[in-house]
């Protein structure tokens, strides 16, 4: 009898640039304060990549760690997918192709997706589907961002929120259901596309002197509107995926939300009555790293020895698009 095929999170890896930017550093650039930032976001510091570091550089470093921990060589990787809203190049080549080249992965499919802060959950959905279809056995997924490259450092409402970093995971095959990705669900609603948007330099507003003067090449956000929709959506999404899989929050070892804002995370945790000890929180250290935030958070708790082989994780993300998604899976790394 043929063994069943399931997808499994085999390893995790992350990389954060060395350059730490504190709230006090930002006080010197824009009209803000450490007290204001911490009270509204919980963020105390974030990392900004150096001028000569691109998103692919961050992604490659995270990927190497994930591959080493999975005991997988680059030649054994069947596919590379990168989630990012800050790619090395606007149109082409994809950041995934660049990363694959840096890793020595040749002749395998590599492509990017754009789902903003929900990017890693979208990657899990894709990898899970490819493995369940038996097309591939080892898929390298990476959420990577150099958000500092699209931040308007004159806009105090956005420049204090984001940071740079990358998180990678190797999704492989298992025949044991208890070690697998239990479920992934992803959604979107373009009606709220202007809540989080980078307006300029696309086909809607092509690069021009006027676009640059209006600073449309930078990320824009409607903070209050985003906050309200995020809390409601994230909470309902968690309830839905748990009920769908006949699980309760007590069955979950760690809740790993997108690290956007500590107030959002706390509000969702309170709405779902989650034990605070189960909530993975790294926003205070790295800020919002968009598609990289969930794998970076998993990696942080893994390196601290808290997330271990067999830990059941509940992921929940919300981002520009608007996009959102959740996943239930068992961490199967060593």
XYZ file of N, CA and C in Angstrom, residues 57-330:
822
model
N 20.191 39.413 -0.705
C 21.295 39.122 0.213
C 20.764 38.642 1.559
N 19.727 39.320 2.045
C 19.113 38.917 3.316
C 18.479 37.537 3.168
N 17.777 37.329 2.053
C 17.089 36.061 1.806
C 18.069 34.897 1.713
N 19.181 35.115 1.043
C 20.178 34.057 0.861
C 20.765 33.618 2.197
N 21.045 34.575 3.060
C 21.612 34.242 4.367
C 20.621 33.436 5.205
N 19.350 33.808 5.174
C 18.333 33.050 5.909
C 18.172 31.652 5.318
N 18.196 31.570 3.986
C 18.024 30.286 3.304
C 19.143 29.309 3.632
N 20.369 29.800 3.689
C 21.498 28.923 4.004
C 21.342 28.285 5.377
N 20.828 29.053 6.329
C 20.611 28.518 7.674
C 19.528 27.445 7.652
N 18.429 27.729 6.940
C 17.318 26.768 6.865
C 17.755 25.472 6.185
N 18.534 25.576 5.118
C 18.995 24.379 4.410
C 19.942 23.554 5.276
N 20.838 24.223 5.977
C 21.774 23.521 6.854
C 21.028 22.773 7.947
N 20.035 23.422 8.546
C 19.277 22.773 9.619
C 18.431 21.616 9.103
N 17.995 21.714 7.836
C 17.198 20.640 7.251
C 18.068 19.505 6.726
N 19.397 19.724 6.736
C 20.350 18.760 6.189
C 20.045 18.482 4.710
N 19.742 19.570 4.008
C 19.417 19.505 2.585
C 20.455 20.305 1.804
N 20.963 19.748 0.724
C 21.898 20.486 -0.129
C 21.109 21.280 -1.164
N 21.687 22.346 -1.696
C 20.988 23.120 -2.733
C 20.529 22.263 -3.914
N 21.309 21.237 -4.278
C 20.948 20.381 -5.406
C 19.668 19.591 -5.153
N 19.317 19.419 -3.872
C 18.107 18.663 -3.531
C 16.858 19.533 -3.488
N 17.023 20.848 -3.617
C 15.876 21.759 -3.600
C 15.184 21.737 -4.964
N 13.879 21.533 -4.961
C 13.115 21.420 -6.204
C 12.522 22.743 -6.664
N 12.392 23.706 -5.766
C 11.742 24.968 -6.105
C 12.096 26.024 -5.069
N 12.207 27.279 -5.525
C 12.457 28.411 -4.622
C 11.372 29.459 -4.857
N 10.684 29.848 -3.788
C 9.659 30.892 -3.888
C 9.953 31.951 -2.831
N 9.951 33.197 -3.261
C 10.213 34.318 -2.354
C 8.989 35.229 -2.290
N 8.584 35.573 -1.092
C 7.525 36.566 -0.882
C 8.194 37.874 -0.487
N 7.915 38.940 -1.238
C 8.518 40.232 -0.926
C 7.744 41.362 -1.590
N 7.764 42.534 -0.949
C 7.247 43.751 -1.592
C 8.385 44.733 -1.823
N 9.610 44.254 -1.580
C 10.788 45.093 -1.791
C 11.846 44.298 -2.562
N 11.512 43.845 -3.764
C 12.431 43.008 -4.534
C 13.692 43.765 -4.945
N 14.705 43.020 -5.327
C 15.948 43.650 -5.796
C 15.677 44.574 -6.975
N 14.852 44.082 -7.906
C 14.534 44.834 -9.115
C 13.026 44.914 -9.286
N 12.562 46.039 -9.834
C 11.128 46.304 -9.919
C 10.379 45.253 -10.740
N 10.868 44.956 -11.930
C 10.160 44.023 -12.803
C 10.832 42.655 -12.879
N 12.073 42.628 -13.257
C 12.786 41.375 -13.437
C 14.291 41.628 -13.349
N 15.027 40.608 -12.988
C 14.616 39.242 -12.651
C 13.971 39.174 -11.270
N 13.309 38.059 -10.999
C 12.708 37.880 -9.686
C 13.804 37.737 -8.635
N 13.483 38.121 -7.425
C 14.426 37.951 -6.320
C 14.712 36.470 -6.097
N 13.714 35.619 -6.323
C 13.896 34.171 -6.160
C 14.954 33.630 -7.112
N 14.965 34.122 -8.356
C 15.982 33.683 -9.316
C 17.376 34.081 -8.849
N 17.481 35.277 -8.294
C 18.776 35.757 -7.797
C 19.231 34.917 -6.611
N 18.309 34.622 -5.701
C 18.634 33.810 -4.532
C 19.047 32.402 -4.964
N 18.295 31.816 -5.877
C 18.619 30.474 -6.369
C 20.033 30.442 -6.945
N 20.384 31.457 -7.700
C 21.721 31.537 -8.279
C 22.788 31.632 -7.189
N 22.523 32.442 -6.183
C 23.486 32.606 -5.091
C 23.668 31.308 -4.296
N 22.623 30.498 -4.264
C 22.686 29.232 -3.535
C 23.228 28.094 -4.393
N 23.353 28.329 -5.698
C 23.814 27.284 -6.600
C 22.708 26.346 -7.040
N 21.476 26.838 -7.009
C 20.323 26.045 -7.462
C 20.055 26.396 -8.914
N 20.257 25.435 -9.807
C 20.151 25.686 -11.249
C 19.132 24.731 -11.885
N 18.373 25.254 -12.828
C 17.439 24.410 -13.565
C 16.186 24.047 -12.800
N 15.900 24.796 -11.754
C 14.691 24.548 -10.949
C 13.806 25.796 -10.990
N 12.492 25.649 -10.845
C 11.612 26.823 -10.871
C 11.870 27.753 -9.689
N 11.850 29.051 -9.973
C 12.038 30.069 -8.931
C 11.213 31.276 -9.304
N 10.416 31.773 -8.366
C 9.580 32.937 -8.660
C 9.196 33.659 -7.376
N 8.760 34.907 -7.536
C 8.324 35.740 -6.414
C 6.801 35.786 -6.343
N 6.293 36.067 -5.149
C 4.884 36.423 -4.990
C 4.811 37.732 -4.217
N 3.711 38.445 -4.393
C 3.490 39.700 -3.676
C 2.178 39.609 -2.916
N 2.278 39.376 -1.622
C 1.085 39.325 -0.768
C 1.334 40.125 0.504
N 2.339 41.027 0.432
C 2.682 41.909 1.551
C 2.916 41.098 2.829
N 2.337 41.539 3.936
C 2.628 40.920 5.231
C 2.074 39.504 5.358
N 1.176 39.113 4.465
C 0.636 37.745 4.470
C 1.488 36.805 3.639
N 2.598 37.307 3.110
C 3.386 36.560 2.148
C 3.814 35.177 2.587
N 4.264 35.023 3.839
C 4.753 33.712 4.259
C 3.634 32.681 4.336
N 2.454 33.089 4.775
C 1.330 32.147 4.820
C 0.913 31.764 3.398
N 0.955 32.717 2.478
C 0.696 32.406 1.076
C 1.730 31.410 0.546
N 2.986 31.579 0.937
C 4.038 30.640 0.522
C 3.752 29.234 1.042
N 3.322 29.139 2.293
C 2.976 27.841 2.863
C 1.858 27.172 2.068
N 0.873 27.973 1.659
C -0.239 27.447 0.883
C 0.241 26.860 -0.437
N 1.127 27.588 -1.114
C 1.671 27.119 -2.390
C 2.518 25.863 -2.208
N 3.433 25.895 -1.246
C 4.316 24.749 -1.021
C 3.514 23.512 -0.643
N 2.523 23.685 0.198
C 1.661 22.584 0.610
C 0.971 21.957 -0.599
N 0.448 22.802 -1.489
C -0.253 22.305 -2.676
C 0.691 21.569 -3.622
N 1.890 22.118 -3.834
C 2.848 21.476 -4.728
C 3.274 20.100 -4.208
N 3.439 19.986 -2.891
C 3.856 18.704 -2.330
C 2.711 17.699 -2.316
N 1.512 18.143 -1.978
C 0.371 17.234 -1.992
C 0.068 16.726 -3.402
N 0.404 17.524 -4.407
C 0.205 17.099 -5.797
C 1.303 16.153 -6.272
N 2.322 15.945 -5.437
C 3.466 15.068 -5.712
C 4.367 15.595 -6.826
N 4.285 16.900 -7.103
C 5.147 17.488 -8.123
C 6.571 17.679 -7.609
N 6.704 18.051 -6.330
C 8.016 18.340 -5.752
C 8.114 17.766 -4.348
N 9.368 17.582 -3.892
C 9.606 17.016 -2.560
C 10.210 18.015 -1.577
N 11.044 18.919 -2.079
C 11.712 19.891 -1.206
C 11.554 21.289 -1.768
N 10.826 22.123 -1.048
C 10.544 23.481 -1.522
C 11.085 24.482 -0.510
N 11.909 25.399 -1.007
C 12.483 26.444 -0.159
C 11.622 27.688 -0.282
N 11.032 28.116 0.834
C 10.201 29.322 0.835
C 10.863 30.380 1.713
N 10.817 31.628 1.231
C 11.527 32.710 1.914
C 10.671 33.972 1.922
N 10.493 34.541 3.093
C 9.904 35.871 3.212
C 11.042 36.832 3.485
N 11.247 37.806 2.616
C 12.411 38.692 2.762
C 12.040 40.112 2.378
N 12.540 41.057 3.163
C 12.209 42.464 2.906
C 13.355 43.407 3.258
N 13.581 44.355 2.363
C 14.366 45.537 2.692
C 13.384 46.711 2.632
N 12.514 46.737 3.626
C 11.456 47.737 3.671
C 12.029 49.153 3.760
N 13.210 49.274 4.334
C 13.818 50.603 4.467
C 14.016 51.263 3.101
N 14.071 50.455 2.040
C 14.276 51.014 0.704
C 13.019 51.670 0.138
N 11.858 51.399 0.749
C 10.613 52.019 0.272
C 9.924 52.823 1.371
N 10.675 53.148 2.424
C 10.132 53.961 3.517
C 10.368 55.446 3.261
N 9.346 56.241 3.546
C 9.478 57.692 3.473
C 9.945 58.177 4.844
N 11.203 58.533 4.942
C 11.763 58.932 6.225
C 11.314 60.327 6.656
N 10.399 60.930 5.881
C 9.761 62.175 6.289
C 8.361 61.930 6.862
N 7.904 60.680 6.775
C 6.563 60.334 7.249
C 6.681 59.592 8.584
N 6.422 60.303 9.669
C 6.620 59.717 10.999
C 5.626 58.598 11.299
N 4.518 58.553 10.560
C 3.514 57.541 10.822
C 3.879 56.171 10.258
N 4.782 56.131 9.282
C 5.163 54.846 8.691
C 6.622 54.478 8.941
N 7.518 55.465 8.944
C 8.945 55.124 9.007
C 9.343 54.489 10.328
N 8.532 54.664 11.379
C 8.867 54.091 12.686
C 8.412 52.636 12.824
N 7.604 52.176 11.888
C 6.949 50.878 12.040
C 7.731 49.698 11.491
N 8.527 49.934 10.456
C 9.053 48.819 9.673
C 10.547 48.595 9.850
N 10.962 47.364 9.560
C 12.358 46.994 9.601
C 12.675 45.989 8.517
N 13.954 45.673 8.371
C 14.428 44.754 7.339
C 14.768 43.394 7.941
N 14.658 42.352 7.129
C 15.028 41.015 7.586
C 14.524 39.953 6.639
N 14.862 38.710 6.944
C 14.429 37.582 6.102
C 14.248 36.339 6.950
N 13.278 35.530 6.564
C 13.042 34.247 7.213
C 12.795 33.194 6.159
N 13.382 32.018 6.333
C 13.264 30.956 5.331
C 12.844 29.647 5.991
N 12.220 28.801 5.195
C 11.813 27.492 5.693
C 11.934 26.466 4.577
N 12.255 25.249 4.958
C 12.279 24.145 3.998
C 11.021 23.318 4.232
N 10.189 23.252 3.221
C 8.970 22.435 3.290
C 9.229 21.143 2.532
N 9.137 20.033 3.253
C 9.437 18.733 2.667
C 8.285 17.753 2.813
N 8.586 16.495 2.559
C 7.564 15.442 2.537
C 7.607 14.634 3.827
N 6.438 14.266 4.317
C 6.320 13.319 5.420
C 5.146 12.387 5.133
N 5.203 11.196 5.688
C 4.090 10.253 5.543
C 3.245 10.217 6.808
N 3.654 11.020 7.803
C 2.952 11.030 9.086
C 2.111 12.292 9.227
N 0.822 12.122 9.353
C -0.105 13.235 9.452
C 0.211 14.135 10.652
N 0.637 13.563 11.753
C 0.896 14.338 12.971
C 2.086 15.279 12.817
N 2.911 15.078 11.788
C 4.078 15.923 11.552
C 3.851 16.936 10.431
N 2.640 17.023 9.967
C 2.378 17.762 8.727
C 1.818 19.171 8.931
N 1.698 19.865 7.811
C 0.901 21.084 7.749
C -0.554 20.638 7.786
N -1.256 21.010 8.828
C -2.641 20.565 9.003
C -3.559 21.268 8.011
N -3.405 22.603 7.911
C -4.288 23.368 7.022
C -3.702 24.759 6.806
N -3.977 25.307 5.640
C -3.619 26.690 5.330
C -4.796 27.312 4.598
N -5.175 28.513 5.002
C -6.217 29.225 4.274
C -5.768 30.671 4.051
N -5.964 31.142 2.819
C -5.558 32.498 2.455
C -6.718 33.203 1.753
N -6.777 34.524 1.929
C -7.894 35.299 1.382
C -7.423 36.698 1.000
N -8.320 37.443 0.335
C -7.993 38.821 -0.024
C -9.264 39.621 -0.239
N -9.111 40.951 -0.224
C -10.210 41.857 -0.544
C -9.607 43.153 -1.066
N -9.614 43.304 -2.388
C -9.024 44.474 -3.020
C -9.807 45.763 -2.838
N -10.975 45.672 -2.201
C -11.762 46.884 -1.961
C -10.981 47.873 -1.096
N -10.113 47.337 -0.233
C -9.351 48.181 0.678
C -7.892 48.330 0.238
N -7.673 48.333 -1.045
C -6.319 48.367 -1.587
C -5.536 49.604 -1.184
N -6.227 50.705 -0.902
C -5.512 51.944 -0.576
C -5.143 52.057 0.905
N -5.483 51.062 1.712
C -5.104 51.100 3.121
C -3.592 50.974 3.281
N -2.991 50.112 2.463
C -1.540 49.905 2.445
C -1.121 49.844 0.989
N -0.337 50.812 0.557
C -0.065 50.909 -0.876
C 1.248 51.636 -1.135
N 1.926 51.234 -2.183
C 3.075 51.977 -2.707
C 2.636 52.467 -4.088
N 2.146 53.689 -4.183
C 1.446 54.137 -5.392
C 2.309 54.283 -6.643
N 3.523 54.762 -6.481
C 4.294 55.173 -7.646
C 5.153 54.109 -8.290
N 5.519 54.377 -9.532
C 6.494 53.609 -10.315
C 5.957 52.304 -10.881
N 4.637 52.088 -10.795
C 4.010 50.972 -11.490
C 3.343 51.496 -12.750
N 2.499 50.679 -13.372
C 1.840 51.114 -14.607
C 0.754 52.151 -14.355
N 0.257 52.230 -13.115
C -0.749 53.241 -12.790
C -0.115 54.630 -12.742
N 0.997 54.734 -12.068
C 1.738 55.998 -11.988
C 3.207 55.723 -12.318
N 3.527 55.624 -13.601
C 4.903 55.308 -14.008
C 5.905 56.310 -13.460
N 7.148 55.871 -13.334
C 8.209 56.719 -12.804
C 8.309 58.019 -13.600
N 8.302 59.120 -12.892
C 8.411 60.438 -13.517
C 8.895 61.409 -12.460
N 9.299 62.575 -12.888
C 9.744 63.587 -11.941
C 8.612 63.971 -10.992
N 7.394 64.034 -11.532
C 6.231 64.393 -10.712
C 5.964 63.344 -9.637
N 6.056 62.084 -10.011
C 5.849 60.992 -9.056
C 6.874 61.068 -7.925
N 8.120 61.330 -8.273
C 9.181 61.431 -7.269
C 8.983 62.638 -6.368
N 8.574 63.752 -6.942
C 8.345 64.964 -6.155
C 7.209 64.774 -5.156
N 6.201 63.980 -5.548
C 5.078 63.696 -4.658
C 5.378 62.532 -3.698
N 6.566 61.968 -3.820
C 7.033 60.886 -2.960
C 6.117 59.667 -3.020
N 5.588 59.403 -4.210
C 4.685 58.273 -4.398
C 5.406 56.946 -4.501
N 6.726 57.000 -4.581
C 7.504 55.754 -4.640
C 7.625 55.084 -3.290
N 7.119 55.758 -2.254
C 7.236 55.229 -0.900
C 5.929 54.614 -0.413
N 6.047 53.750 0.581
C 4.907 53.080 1.192
C 3.988 54.098 1.875
N 2.687 53.936 1.671
C 1.673 54.776 2.327
C 0.719 53.875 3.106
N 0.227 54.381 4.235
C -0.675 53.569 5.050
C -1.721 54.413 5.743
N -2.953 53.914 5.757
C -4.021 54.493 6.556
C -4.075 53.701 7.857
N -3.381 54.207 8.872
C -3.161 53.458 10.096
C -4.398 53.061 10.861
N -5.288 54.015 11.135
C -6.476 53.721 11.939
C -7.398 52.727 11.256
N -7.613 52.931 9.956
C -8.485 52.030 9.196
C -7.901 50.623 9.156
N -6.589 50.546 8.947
C -5.921 49.240 8.889
C -6.027 48.513 10.214
N -5.839 49.230 11.311
C -5.892 48.638 12.648
C -7.247 47.969 12.894
N -8.321 48.691 12.596
C -9.670 48.177 12.863
C -9.969 46.916 12.056
N -9.643 46.950 10.764
C -9.918 45.793 9.912
C -9.013 44.627 10.292
N -7.764 44.906 10.657
C -6.804 43.853 10.995
C -7.261 43.054 12.206
N -7.659 43.734 13.271
C -8.071 43.040 14.502
C -9.275 42.147 14.235
N -10.260 42.678 13.556
C -11.473 41.907 13.260
C -11.174 40.720 12.367
N -10.385 40.938 11.316
C -10.099 39.886 10.348
C -9.224 38.795 10.942
N -8.165 39.192 11.645
C -7.259 38.203 12.234
C -7.988 37.316 13.247
N -8.835 37.917 14.060
C -9.569 37.154 15.072
C -10.518 36.154 14.440
N -11.294 36.601 13.472
C -12.269 35.720 12.832
C -11.590 34.619 12.026
N -10.426 34.931 11.455
C -9.707 33.943 10.660
C -9.205 32.798 11.537
N -8.724 33.127 12.720
C -8.259 32.105 13.647
C -9.411 31.211 14.082
N -10.522 31.813 14.440
C -11.700 31.036 14.855
C -12.122 30.088 13.743
N -12.115 30.598 12.512
C -12.562 29.799 11.366
C -11.671 28.584 11.120
N -10.349 28.776 11.135
C -9.460 27.650 10.825
C -9.444 26.624 11.956
N -9.589 27.082 13.204
C -9.652 26.142 14.322
C -10.935 25.307 14.244
N -12.056 25.953 14.022
C -13.335 25.241 13.940
C -13.342 24.279 12.757
N -12.806 24.718 11.650
C -12.746 23.889 10.436
C -11.995 22.592 10.686
N -10.971 22.647 11.538
C -10.134 21.477 11.798
C -10.422 20.830 13.152
N -11.554 21.221 13.748
C -12.029 20.627 15.003
C -10.968 20.724 16.105
N -10.371 21.900 16.199
C -9.358 22.165 17.214
C -9.776 23.353 18.065
N -9.180 23.444 19.233
C -9.383 24.619 20.090
C -8.035 25.279 20.303
N -8.061 26.456 20.869
C -6.810 27.168 21.124
C -5.944 26.397 22.125
N -6.559 25.535 22.929
C -5.811 24.725 23.893
C -4.955 23.666 23.208
N -5.293 23.342 21.960
C -4.522 22.347 21.208
C -3.263 22.943 20.591
N -3.138 24.271 20.671
C -2.028 24.993 20.044
C -0.941 25.281 21.072
N 0.314 25.009 20.689
C 1.436 25.295 21.589
C 1.884 26.750 21.487
N 1.905 27.293 20.235
C 2.329 28.675 20.041
C 1.485 29.351 18.964
N 1.043 30.556 19.284
C 0.330 31.406 18.328
C 1.355 32.385 17.762
N 1.554 32.340 16.441
C 2.556 33.187 15.792
C 1.845 34.170 14.859
N 1.498 35.356 15.367
C 0.841 36.348 14.524
C 1.865 37.164 13.742
N 1.400 37.789 12.668
C 2.255 38.745 11.969
C 2.639 39.842 12.943
N 3.924 40.200 12.942
C 4.452 41.153 13.917
C 4.352 42.582 13.385
N 3.133 43.117 13.394
C 2.908 44.465 12.871
C 2.874 45.511 13.980
N 2.187 45.181 15.051
C 1.909 46.164 16.088
C 1.493 45.404 17.340
N 2.108 45.699 18.457
C 1.805 44.967 19.679
C 0.358 45.170 20.122
N -0.217 46.321 19.829
C -1.619 46.565 20.203
C -2.545 45.654 19.411
N -2.233 45.440 18.117
C -3.048 44.525 17.307
C -2.923 43.106 17.843
N -1.700 42.689 18.125
C -1.464 41.333 18.630
C -2.177 41.122 19.962
N -2.089 42.113 20.838
C -2.754 42.005 22.148
C -4.264 41.961 22.002
N -4.801 42.778 21.103
C -6.247 42.812 20.886
C -6.754 41.476 20.352
N -6.015 40.886 19.422
C -6.400 39.580 18.875
C -6.287 38.509 19.963
N -5.211 38.554 20.737
C -5.027 37.587 21.818
C -6.141 37.658 22.844
N -6.545 38.874 23.198
C -7.630 39.053 24.159
C -8.956 38.556 23.588
N -9.205 38.855 22.312
C -10.458 38.437 21.677
C -10.582 36.916 21.623
N -9.452 36.249 21.501
C -9.453 34.790 21.388
C -9.158 34.093 22.711
N -8.894 34.892 23.754
C -8.595 34.354 25.082
C -7.390 33.408 25.048
N -6.322 33.864 24.393
C -5.103 33.068 24.282
C -4.167 33.383 25.444
N -3.607 32.357 26.049
C -2.607 32.522 27.109
C -1.429 33.307 26.533
N -1.058 34.392 27.171
C 0.017 35.248 26.676
C 1.340 34.499 26.527
N 1.538 33.420 27.306
C 2.762 32.631 27.204
C 2.854 31.874 25.889
N 1.720 31.724 25.220
C 1.697 31.027 23.931
C 1.905 31.962 22.749
N 1.868 33.259 22.996
C 1.952 34.236 21.912
C 3.413 34.562 21.619
N 3.831 34.339 20.387
C 5.190 34.661 19.972
C 5.251 36.143 19.637
N 6.113 36.882 20.340
C 6.175 38.334 20.184
C 7.621 38.763 19.940
N 7.866 39.369 18.774
C 9.206 39.879 18.443
C 9.156 41.286 17.856
N 7.963 41.858 17.782
C 7.810 43.170 17.142
C 8.628 44.240 17.847
N 8.814 44.092 19.160
C 9.571 45.076 19.916
C 11.035 45.123 19.481
N 11.526 44.044 18.918
C 12.935 43.906 18.555
C 13.214 44.176 17.077
N 12.256 43.798 16.210
C 12.491 43.892 14.773
C 11.522 44.809 14.032
N 10.472 45.273 14.708
C 9.459 46.043 14.007
C 8.688 45.151 13.043
N 7.992 45.774 12.115
C 7.221 45.053 11.118
C 8.117 44.746 9.926
N 8.442 43.478 9.731
C 9.282 43.070 8.602
C 8.464 42.408 7.499
N 7.170 42.734 7.454
C 6.279 42.291 6.382
C 6.341 40.773 6.183
N 6.632 40.306 4.981
C 6.605 38.869 4.677
C 7.603 38.069 5.498
N 8.603 38.752 6.054
C 9.633 38.053 6.838
C 9.240 37.875 8.295
N 8.194 38.545 8.754
C 7.964 38.629 10.196
C 7.605 37.295 10.838
N 6.756 36.493 10.216
C 6.356 35.224 10.822
C 7.514 34.227 10.871
N 8.238 33.998 9.771
C 9.368 33.060 9.895
C 10.469 33.573 10.824
N 10.686 34.885 10.870
C 11.665 35.429 11.808
C 11.221 35.193 13.250
N 9.927 35.320 13.501
C 9.401 35.099 14.853
C 9.518 33.634 15.250
N 9.199 32.738 14.329
C 9.346 31.301 14.610
C 10.801 30.989 14.923
N 11.701 31.538 14.098
C 13.122 31.289 14.287
C 13.607 31.794 15.652
N 13.107 32.949 16.061
C 13.516 33.527 17.344
C 13.194 32.577 18.503
N 11.973 32.053 18.494
C 11.569 31.152 19.574
C 12.232 29.781 19.434
N 12.537 29.384 18.197
C 13.248 28.130 17.978
C 14.660 28.227 18.552
N 15.345 29.328 18.273
C 16.712 29.492 18.762
C 16.757 29.669 20.282
N 15.665 30.140 20.853
C 15.575 30.254 22.317
C 15.241 28.911 22.969
N 14.934 27.902 22.154
C 14.614 26.584 22.673
C 13.176 26.407 23.097
N 12.321 27.355 22.746
C 10.918 27.277 23.151
C 10.094 26.492 22.129
N 10.238 26.826 20.851
C 9.613 26.026 19.799
C 10.535 24.853 19.503
N 9.985 23.645 19.619
C 10.773 22.423 19.442
C 10.078 21.483 18.458
N 10.766 20.412 18.123
C 10.171 19.407 17.256
C 8.887 18.895 17.892
N 7.810 18.944 17.136
C 6.510 18.513 17.647
C 5.619 19.639 18.110
N 6.161 20.861 18.211
C 5.336 22.000 18.621
C 4.280 22.290 17.559
N 3.054 22.479 18.003
C 1.969 22.804 17.072
C 1.808 24.326 17.028
N 1.905 24.879 15.821
C 1.889 26.320 15.631
C 0.633 26.778 14.917
N 0.123 27.914 15.333
C -0.983 28.576 14.655
C -0.467 29.916 14.140
N -0.450 30.088 12.830
C 0.044 31.322 12.215
C -1.129 32.166 11.751
N -0.958 33.483 11.815
C -2.043 34.386 11.435
C -1.439 35.679 10.899
N -1.827 36.076 9.688
C -1.209 37.248 9.061
C -2.238 38.107 8.340
N -1.887 39.383 8.209
C -2.760 40.367 7.577
C -1.869 41.412 6.914
N -2.162 41.756 5.651
C -1.293 42.721 4.980
C -1.962 43.448 3.840
N -1.160 44.252 3.167
C -1.661 45.063 2.061
C -2.265 44.216 0.959
N -3.279 44.770 0.347
C -3.982 44.060 -0.736
C -5.476 44.363 -0.785
N -6.206 44.177 0.281
C -5.753 43.558 1.526
C -5.665 42.040 1.372
N -4.718 41.441 2.076
C -4.575 39.997 2.100
C -4.550 39.523 3.542
N -4.924 38.278 3.741
C -4.788 37.689 5.071
C -4.741 36.171 4.934
N -4.304 35.522 5.995
C -4.226 34.065 5.947
C -3.836 33.490 7.290
N -4.110 32.207 7.449
C -3.762 31.511 8.685
C -3.339 30.087 8.350
N -2.622 29.486 9.255
C -2.150 28.119 9.041
C -1.987 27.418 10.373
N -2.207 26.112 10.359
C -1.950 25.256 11.514
C -0.954 24.201 11.049
N 0.138 24.066 11.778
C 1.162 23.105 11.369
C 1.996 22.651 12.554
N 2.668 21.539 12.368
C 3.582 21.029 13.377
C 5.007 21.335 12.949
